[in-house]
Tab-separated table of C-alpha atoms in Angstrom:
chain	number	residue	atom	x	y	z
X	37	MET	CA	111.530	-16.387	-132.523
X	38	LYS	CA	109.354	-18.985	-130.799
X	39	THR	CA	106.618	-18.053	-128.416
X	40	ARG	CA	106.126	-20.366	-125.431
X	41	PHE	CA	102.644	-20.824	-124.082
X	42	THR	CA	102.169	-22.101	-120.566
X	43	THR	CA	98.905	-23.422	-119.223
X	44	LYS	CA	97.871	-24.012	-115.675
X	45	GLN	CA	96.178	-27.318	-115.073
X	46	THR	CA	93.484	-27.085	-112.467
X	47	THR	CA	92.166	-30.126	-110.700
X	48	MET	CA	88.483	-30.007	-109.980
X	49	THR	CA	87.537	-31.470	-106.605
X	50	LYS	CA	84.282	-33.386	-106.776
X	51	ILE	CA	81.548	-31.996	-104.573
X	52	THR	CA	79.197	-34.422	-102.916
X	53	ALA	CA	76.166	-33.631	-100.769
X	54	ALA	CA	76.512	-34.721	-97.148
X	55	ILE	CA	73.996	-34.694	-94.313
X	56	THR	CA	75.575	-32.525	-91.625
X	57	ALA	CA	72.724	-32.227	-89.098
X	58	VAL	CA	69.309	-33.668	-88.283
X	59	GLY	CA	66.298	-32.635	-86.199
X	60	LYS	CA	62.886	-34.066	-85.270
X	61	TYR	CA	59.480	-33.437	-83.784
X	62	ILE	CA	56.852	-35.915	-82.652
X	63	PRO	CA	53.507	-34.962	-81.083
X	64	GLU	CA	52.979	-35.726	-77.412
X	65	TYR	CA	49.757	-37.714	-77.772
X	66	ALA	CA	50.287	-41.458	-78.293
X	67	LEU	CA	47.438	-43.459	-79.825
X	68	THR	CA	48.032	-47.010	-78.574
X	69	ASN	CA	46.753	-50.282	-79.943
X	70	LYS	CA	44.705	-50.670	-76.776
X	71	GLU	CA	42.900	-47.410	-77.481
X	72	LEU	CA	42.280	-48.450	-81.079
X	73	GLU	CA	40.526	-51.559	-79.740
X	74	THR	CA	37.811	-49.226	-78.471
X	75	MET	CA	37.465	-47.530	-81.868
X	76	VAL	CA	37.470	-50.336	-84.450
X	77	ASP	CA	37.222	-54.133	-84.560
X	78	THR	CA	40.853	-54.973	-83.868
X	79	ASN	CA	43.231	-55.895	-81.050
X	80	ASP	CA	46.818	-55.336	-79.995
X	81	GLU	CA	47.998	-58.808	-81.022
X	82	TRP	CA	46.460	-58.541	-84.500
X	83	ILE	CA	48.035	-55.129	-85.167
X	84	THR	CA	51.441	-56.045	-83.742
X	85	THR	CA	51.651	-59.341	-85.633
X	86	ARG	CA	50.750	-57.831	-89.009
X	87	THR	CA	52.462	-54.450	-88.806
X	88	GLY	CA	54.873	-54.305	-85.874
X	89	ILE	CA	53.170	-51.140	-84.617
X	90	LYS	CA	52.397	-50.630	-80.914
X	91	GLU	CA	51.489	-46.924	-80.966
X	92	ARG	CA	51.501	-43.892	-83.217
X	93	ARG	CA	51.685	-40.155	-82.410
X	94	ILE	CA	48.758	-37.847	-83.202
X	95	LEU	CA	48.968	-34.048	-83.470
X	96	LYS	CA	46.228	-32.502	-81.357
X	97	GLY	CA	45.244	-28.843	-81.251
X	98	GLU	CA	43.035	-26.543	-83.258
X	99	GLY	CA	44.715	-24.961	-86.266
X	100	LEU	CA	47.849	-27.119	-86.072
X	101	GLY	CA	48.893	-28.637	-89.382
X	102	THR	CA	51.929	-30.171	-91.051
X	103	SER	CA	53.816	-26.854	-90.962
X	104	PHE	CA	53.664	-26.810	-87.162
X	105	MET	CA	55.658	-30.051	-87.010
X	106	ALA	CA	57.969	-29.056	-89.889
X	107	ILE	CA	58.856	-25.821	-88.081
X	108	LYS	CA	59.528	-27.666	-84.819
X	109	ALA	CA	61.806	-30.217	-86.539
X	110	ALA	CA	63.688	-27.456	-88.362
X	111	GLU	CA	64.143	-25.473	-85.153
X	112	ASP	CA	65.492	-28.585	-83.429
X	113	LEU	CA	68.056	-29.016	-86.218
X	114	LEU	CA	69.081	-25.365	-86.189
X	115	LYS	CA	69.565	-25.390	-82.432
X	116	LYS	CA	71.561	-28.632	-82.360
X	117	SER	CA	73.862	-27.586	-85.201
X	118	ASN	CA	74.162	-23.869	-84.362
X	119	THR	CA	73.076	-23.095	-87.918
X	120	LYS	CA	71.869	-19.576	-88.699
X	121	PRO	CA	68.536	-19.741	-90.562
X	122	GLU	CA	69.513	-16.821	-92.791
X	123	ASP	CA	72.396	-18.941	-94.159
X	124	ILE	CA	70.010	-21.536	-95.605
X	125	ASP	CA	69.648	-21.369	-99.396
X	126	VAL	CA	66.772	-23.780	-100.017
X	127	VAL	CA	63.966	-25.246	-97.915
X	128	ILE	CA	62.129	-28.297	-99.226
X	129	VAL	CA	59.177	-29.776	-97.342
X	130	ALA	CA	58.478	-33.345	-98.410
X	131	THR	CA	54.840	-34.008	-97.540
X	132	ALA	CA	51.637	-35.718	-98.634
X	133	THR	CA	49.568	-33.550	-96.275
X	134	PRO	CA	50.326	-29.872	-96.972
X	135	ASP	CA	48.634	-27.283	-94.793
X	136	MET	CA	46.396	-26.239	-97.678
X	137	PRO	CA	46.170	-26.464	-101.486
X	138	VAL	CA	48.114	-23.927	-103.560
X	139	ALA	CA	49.794	-22.067	-100.664
X	140	SER	CA	53.218	-23.660	-100.141
X	141	THR	CA	53.794	-25.270	-96.753
X	142	ALA	CA	57.543	-24.934	-97.325
X	143	ALA	CA	57.314	-21.178	-97.944
X	144	TYR	CA	55.439	-20.701	-94.687
X	145	THR	CA	57.862	-22.967	-92.826
X	146	ALA	CA	60.906	-21.108	-94.180
X	147	SER	CA	59.478	-17.747	-93.148
X	148	LYS	CA	58.612	-18.914	-89.640
X	149	ILE	CA	62.109	-20.300	-88.961
X	150	GLY	CA	63.794	-17.154	-90.275
X	151	ALA	CA	65.212	-18.606	-93.510
X	152	VAL	CA	64.724	-15.228	-95.173
X	153	ASN	CA	67.265	-15.825	-97.950
X	154	ALA	CA	65.939	-19.221	-99.027
X	155	PHE	CA	63.562	-20.191	-101.790
X	156	SER	CA	61.243	-23.039	-100.873
X	157	TYR	CA	58.668	-25.476	-102.170
X	158	ASP	CA	56.772	-28.669	-101.362
X	159	LEU	CA	57.645	-32.076	-102.801
X	160	GLN	CA	55.001	-34.817	-102.962
X	161	ALA	CA	55.757	-38.439	-103.798
X	162	ALA	CA	53.728	-40.076	-101.001
X	163	CYS	CA	55.916	-42.250	-98.756
X	164	SER	CA	58.894	-41.760	-101.101
X	165	SER	CA	58.771	-37.973	-100.723
X	166	PHE	CA	61.797	-37.649	-98.432
X	167	LEU	CA	63.834	-40.108	-100.525
X	168	TYR	CA	63.114	-38.116	-103.692
X	169	GLY	CA	63.883	-34.963	-101.709
X	170	MET	CA	67.317	-36.343	-100.841
X	171	SER	CA	68.056	-36.627	-104.548
X	172	THR	CA	66.815	-33.082	-105.187
X	173	ALA	CA	68.704	-31.558	-102.250
X	174	SER	CA	71.898	-33.327	-103.282
X	175	SER	CA	71.602	-32.085	-106.859
X	176	TYR	CA	71.413	-28.488	-105.646
X	177	ILE	CA	74.550	-28.968	-103.552
X	178	GLU	CA	76.476	-30.811	-106.273
X	179	SER	CA	75.705	-28.011	-108.741
X	180	GLY	CA	77.902	-25.715	-106.646
X	181	ARG	CA	75.274	-22.977	-106.615
X	182	TYR	CA	73.952	-23.664	-103.103
X	183	LYS	CA	75.685	-24.396	-99.817
X	184	LYS	CA	72.902	-25.278	-97.379
X	185	VAL	CA	69.720	-27.136	-98.300
X	186	LEU	CA	67.225	-27.928	-95.564
X	187	LEU	CA	65.063	-30.955	-96.333
X	188	ILE	CA	62.099	-31.606	-94.031
X	189	GLY	CA	59.832	-34.636	-94.120
X	190	ALA	CA	56.544	-33.960	-92.344
X	191	ASP	CA	53.045	-35.409	-92.426
X	192	LYS	CA	49.888	-35.043	-90.380
X	193	MET	CA	48.414	-38.333	-91.548
X	194	SER	CA	45.677	-38.190	-88.920
X	195	SER	CA	44.082	-35.415	-91.006
X	196	ILE	CA	43.349	-37.816	-93.889
X	197	ILE	CA	42.597	-41.041	-91.998
X	198	ASP	CA	39.132	-42.488	-91.368
X	199	TYR	CA	39.240	-43.803	-87.808
X	200	THR	CA	36.422	-46.238	-88.562
X	201	ASP	CA	38.528	-47.910	-91.289
X	202	ARG	CA	40.582	-50.696	-89.733
X	203	ALA	CA	42.698	-51.081	-92.866
X	204	THR	CA	44.292	-47.649	-92.519
X	205	CYS	CA	43.758	-46.211	-89.029
X	206	ILE	CA	46.064	-48.769	-87.387
X	207	ILE	CA	48.974	-47.885	-89.661
X	208	PHE	CA	49.528	-44.144	-89.847
X	209	GLY	CA	50.828	-41.527	-87.438
X	210	ASP	CA	52.033	-37.914	-87.383
X	211	GLY	CA	55.580	-36.575	-87.154
X	212	ALA	CA	58.404	-34.615	-88.763
X	213	GLY	CA	62.133	-34.922	-89.305
X	214	ALA	CA	64.716	-32.646	-90.927
X	215	ALA	CA	68.158	-33.001	-92.496
X	216	LEU	CA	70.682	-30.363	-93.571
X	217	PHE	CA	72.667	-31.021	-96.756
X	218	GLU	CA	76.029	-29.287	-97.302
X	219	PRO	CA	78.996	-29.666	-99.708
X	220	ASN	CA	81.637	-32.270	-98.952
X	221	THR	CA	84.959	-32.844	-100.723
X	222	ASP	CA	86.070	-35.933	-98.782
X	223	GLY	CA	83.906	-38.410	-100.645
X	224	LEU	CA	81.199	-38.499	-97.997
X	225	GLY	CA	77.467	-37.963	-98.549
X	226	LEU	CA	75.241	-39.217	-101.353
X	227	GLN	CA	77.014	-41.766	-103.567
X	228	ASP	CA	74.319	-43.264	-105.778
X	229	GLU	CA	70.558	-43.377	-106.292
X	230	TYR	CA	67.968	-45.418	-108.150
X	231	LEU	CA	64.488	-43.876	-108.199
X	232	ARG	CA	61.434	-45.347	-109.899
X	233	SER	CA	57.697	-44.823	-110.381
X	234	ASP	CA	54.741	-46.603	-111.999
X	235	GLY	CA	51.299	-45.064	-112.486
X	236	ILE	CA	49.647	-48.467	-112.134
X	237	GLY	CA	49.600	-47.801	-108.404
X	238	ARG	CA	47.098	-44.974	-108.722
X	239	GLU	CA	44.136	-47.254	-108.092
X	240	PHE	CA	45.523	-49.051	-105.050
X	241	LEU	CA	46.614	-46.249	-102.714
X	242	LYS	CA	44.861	-42.900	-103.051
X	243	ILE	CA	42.429	-40.238	-101.889
X	244	ASP	CA	39.576	-40.098	-104.400
X	245	ALA	CA	38.294	-36.572	-103.826
X	246	GLY	CA	39.689	-33.101	-103.298
X	247	GLY	CA	41.726	-32.901	-106.494
X	248	SER	CA	40.924	-31.623	-109.984
X	249	ILE	CA	39.197	-34.846	-111.081
X	250	LEU	CA	36.727	-34.935	-108.215
X	251	PRO	CA	36.497	-31.572	-106.398
X	252	PRO	CA	34.998	-31.420	-102.898
X	253	SER	CA	31.231	-31.653	-102.692
X	254	GLU	CA	28.537	-32.637	-100.239
X	255	ASP	CA	28.544	-36.128	-101.749
X	256	THR	CA	32.330	-36.622	-101.536
X	257	ILE	CA	32.249	-35.692	-97.863
X	258	LYS	CA	29.259	-37.929	-97.175
X	259	ASN	CA	30.970	-40.837	-98.974
X	260	LYS	CA	34.232	-40.365	-97.046
X	261	GLN	CA	36.187	-39.836	-100.260
X	262	HIS	CA	38.639	-37.400	-98.664
X	263	PHE	CA	40.282	-40.163	-96.627
X	264	VAL	CA	43.110	-42.497	-97.641
X	265	HIS	CA	41.969	-45.673	-99.362
X	266	GLN	CA	44.383	-48.589	-99.591
X	267	GLU	CA	44.157	-52.075	-101.055
X	268	GLY	CA	46.503	-53.548	-98.496
X	269	ARG	CA	47.429	-56.847	-100.137
X	270	THR	CA	48.288	-55.278	-103.480
X	271	VAL	CA	50.323	-52.470	-101.930
X	272	PHE	CA	52.110	-54.936	-99.650
X	273	LYS	CA	53.038	-57.154	-102.607
X	274	PHE	CA	54.444	-54.270	-104.657
X	275	ALA	CA	56.261	-52.764	-101.672
X	276	VAL	CA	57.983	-55.994	-100.663
X	277	SER	CA	59.298	-56.776	-104.149
X	278	ASN	CA	60.274	-53.256	-105.190
X	279	MET	CA	61.946	-52.096	-101.967
X	280	ALA	CA	63.956	-55.297	-101.866
X	281	ASP	CA	64.877	-55.076	-105.553
X	282	VAL	CA	66.224	-51.512	-105.435
X	283	SER	CA	68.119	-52.141	-102.204
X	284	GLU	CA	69.843	-55.135	-103.754
X	285	LYS	CA	70.554	-53.127	-106.900
X	286	MET	CA	72.302	-50.432	-104.834
X	287	LEU	CA	74.714	-53.000	-103.445
X	288	THR	CA	75.313	-54.757	-106.753
X	289	ARG	CA	76.109	-51.737	-108.889
X	290	ASN	CA	78.376	-50.222	-106.216
X	291	ASN	CA	80.236	-53.510	-105.662
X	292	LEU	CA	79.144	-53.639	-102.035
X	293	THR	CA	78.609	-56.714	-99.903
X	294	LYS	CA	76.467	-56.969	-96.790
X	295	GLU	CA	79.664	-56.624	-94.733
X	296	ASP	CA	80.226	-53.181	-96.286
X	297	ILE	CA	76.861	-51.869	-95.083
X	298	GLN	CA	76.538	-50.476	-91.570
X	299	TRP	CA	72.848	-49.541	-91.757
X	300	LEU	CA	69.705	-50.140	-93.780
X	301	VAL	CA	67.396	-47.111	-93.459
X	302	PRO	CA	64.017	-48.414	-94.675
X	303	HIS	CA	60.683	-46.641	-94.921
X	304	GLN	CA	58.578	-47.646	-91.900
X	305	ALA	CA	55.370	-48.912	-93.515
X	306	ASN	CA	55.194	-52.436	-92.163
X	307	LYS	CA	57.639	-54.542	-90.162
X	308	ARG	CA	57.253	-57.474	-92.555
X	309	ILE	CA	58.207	-55.283	-95.529
X	310	ILE	CA	61.273	-54.044	-93.646
X	311	GLU	CA	62.311	-57.602	-92.774
X	312	ALA	CA	61.852	-58.774	-96.369
X	313	THR	CA	64.076	-55.945	-97.621
X	314	ALA	CA	66.756	-56.726	-95.018
X	315	ASN	CA	66.658	-60.426	-95.871
X	316	ARG	CA	67.155	-59.739	-99.578
X	317	VAL	CA	70.445	-57.938	-98.908
X	318	GLY	CA	71.413	-60.329	-96.108
X	319	LEU	CA	71.497	-57.839	-93.243
X	320	GLU	CA	71.092	-58.862	-89.612
X	321	ASP	CA	68.564	-57.139	-87.370
X	322	ASP	CA	71.237	-55.052	-85.651
X	323	LYS	CA	71.985	-53.324	-88.964
X	324	VAL	CA	68.376	-52.374	-89.674
X	325	MET	CA	66.986	-49.091	-88.363
X	326	MET	CA	63.469	-49.522	-87.008
X	327	ASN	CA	61.088	-47.360	-84.981
X	328	ILE	CA	57.751	-48.365	-86.501
X	329	HIS	CA	56.641	-49.727	-83.130
X	330	LYS	CA	56.780	-46.197	-81.675
X	331	TYR	CA	55.486	-44.019	-84.500
X	332	GLY	CA	53.708	-46.186	-87.076
X	333	ASN	CA	53.958	-45.012	-90.684
X	334	THR	CA	54.606	-41.259	-90.673
X	335	THR	CA	54.888	-41.242	-94.494
X	336	SER	CA	57.382	-38.482	-95.490
X	337	ALA	CA	58.828	-38.343	-91.961
X	338	THR	CA	59.903	-41.973	-91.510
X	339	LEU	CA	63.436	-41.711	-92.932
X	340	PRO	CA	64.529	-38.523	-91.116
X	341	LEU	CA	62.961	-39.776	-87.871
X	342	LEU	CA	65.119	-42.905	-88.171
X	343	LEU	CA	68.245	-40.776	-88.634
X	344	ASN	CA	67.375	-38.801	-85.513
X	345	ASP	CA	66.648	-41.860	-83.398
X	346	TYR	CA	69.884	-43.576	-84.473
X	347	GLU	CA	72.083	-40.472	-84.755
X	348	LYS	CA	74.225	-41.330	-81.735
X	349	GLU	CA	75.046	-44.739	-83.227
X	350	LEU	CA	76.127	-43.366	-86.601
X	351	LYS	CA	79.832	-42.945	-87.301
X	352	LYS	CA	81.648	-40.905	-89.903
X	353	GLY	CA	82.142	-43.026	-93.020
X	354	ASP	CA	79.289	-45.449	-92.294
X	355	ASN	CA	77.594	-46.815	-95.408
X	356	LEU	CA	73.811	-46.332	-95.337
X	357	ILE	CA	71.254	-47.737	-97.769
X	358	PHE	CA	67.945	-45.834	-97.810
X	359	ALA	CA	64.871	-47.481	-99.319
X	360	ALA	CA	61.252	-46.378	-99.627
X	361	PHE	CA	57.987	-47.223	-101.354
X	362	GLY	CA	54.883	-45.066	-101.668
X	363	GLY	CA	51.654	-44.327	-103.466
X	364	GLY	CA	51.740	-43.622	-107.151
X	365	PHE	CA	53.544	-46.016	-107.099
X	366	THR	CA	56.879	-44.397	-106.210
X	367	TRP	CA	59.960	-46.128	-104.854
X	368	GLY	CA	63.733	-46.176	-104.845
X	369	ALA	CA	67.004	-46.541	-102.963
X	370	ILE	CA	69.912	-44.241	-102.124
X	371	TYR	CA	73.461	-45.068	-101.048
X	372	LEU	CA	74.964	-42.485	-98.687
X	373	LYS	CA	78.146	-42.246	-96.626
X	374	TRP	CA	77.546	-40.661	-93.229
X	375	ALA	CA	79.559	-37.477	-92.710
X	376	TYR	CA	79.966	-36.944	-88.960
X	377	ASN	CA	80.242	-38.421	-85.493
X	378	SER	CA	77.512	-37.100	-83.219
């Protein structure tokens, strides 16, 4: 007598992580180039020519930190998408300017928006923080263990800028943007990533004091060592080459041509860096997201602010290439298919 065994063959559907909603917050106060002329030795033409920036937003108000903007951006997203905060599984705040050391800005943000069932933490990779956060959020979704991951990029750069230093005060601004990641089985969402870092950058873009090497003291305050220091030419050189390289690599290893790309979503550090990256992959201006003229460099918030500003122009299935470069050095690129029509 023969025994027949039957087996059921199950087909596993690949889960990808798609952005399903976005939100933003920018402070009301606009610091214009004209106003900066009264603060440091500079002028509107000089700033515009070298950076592309016309104004940047500054968060005013006693006791208002990065979490204030992160909460506002998250609330905007929740309202627009009719998402219940208690349904969120994870909250990540990408930031270089947390409210305070040790205490998590993300934990506070999650509690204030009502994400009572989420675990949360901060992610810091300077201007690449949101890009790295996209990779992290997507990994949680792809694992199948989590359904809704809220990623917020927020920075109050005005809190670490010396407004007598022309090299930095013309560049940075404050703001926040948020994106919700959810599972997708239609092939939309994050497709590929290439993330890099190199500790050589430590000397060229940094804050000397306030960490474990050089704790705060009367001398560090007197010497202005709690403000951002940047060697502009060196950072510019590294940013131009590396952002362009990883963007080109994304196209090459995914067999994409410039005709296949609907949008380049580049970190908003400097207009010339953005243009160099676009030129490397052969994209025309109308395929390059840009808002640096309005906000300056908002560090962790630049990428989600771009998505918010261009949301109405995005179509389901659009191919987006994200690229960023930040202190550390940190940099990388991500290829993502947009998941919805606004």
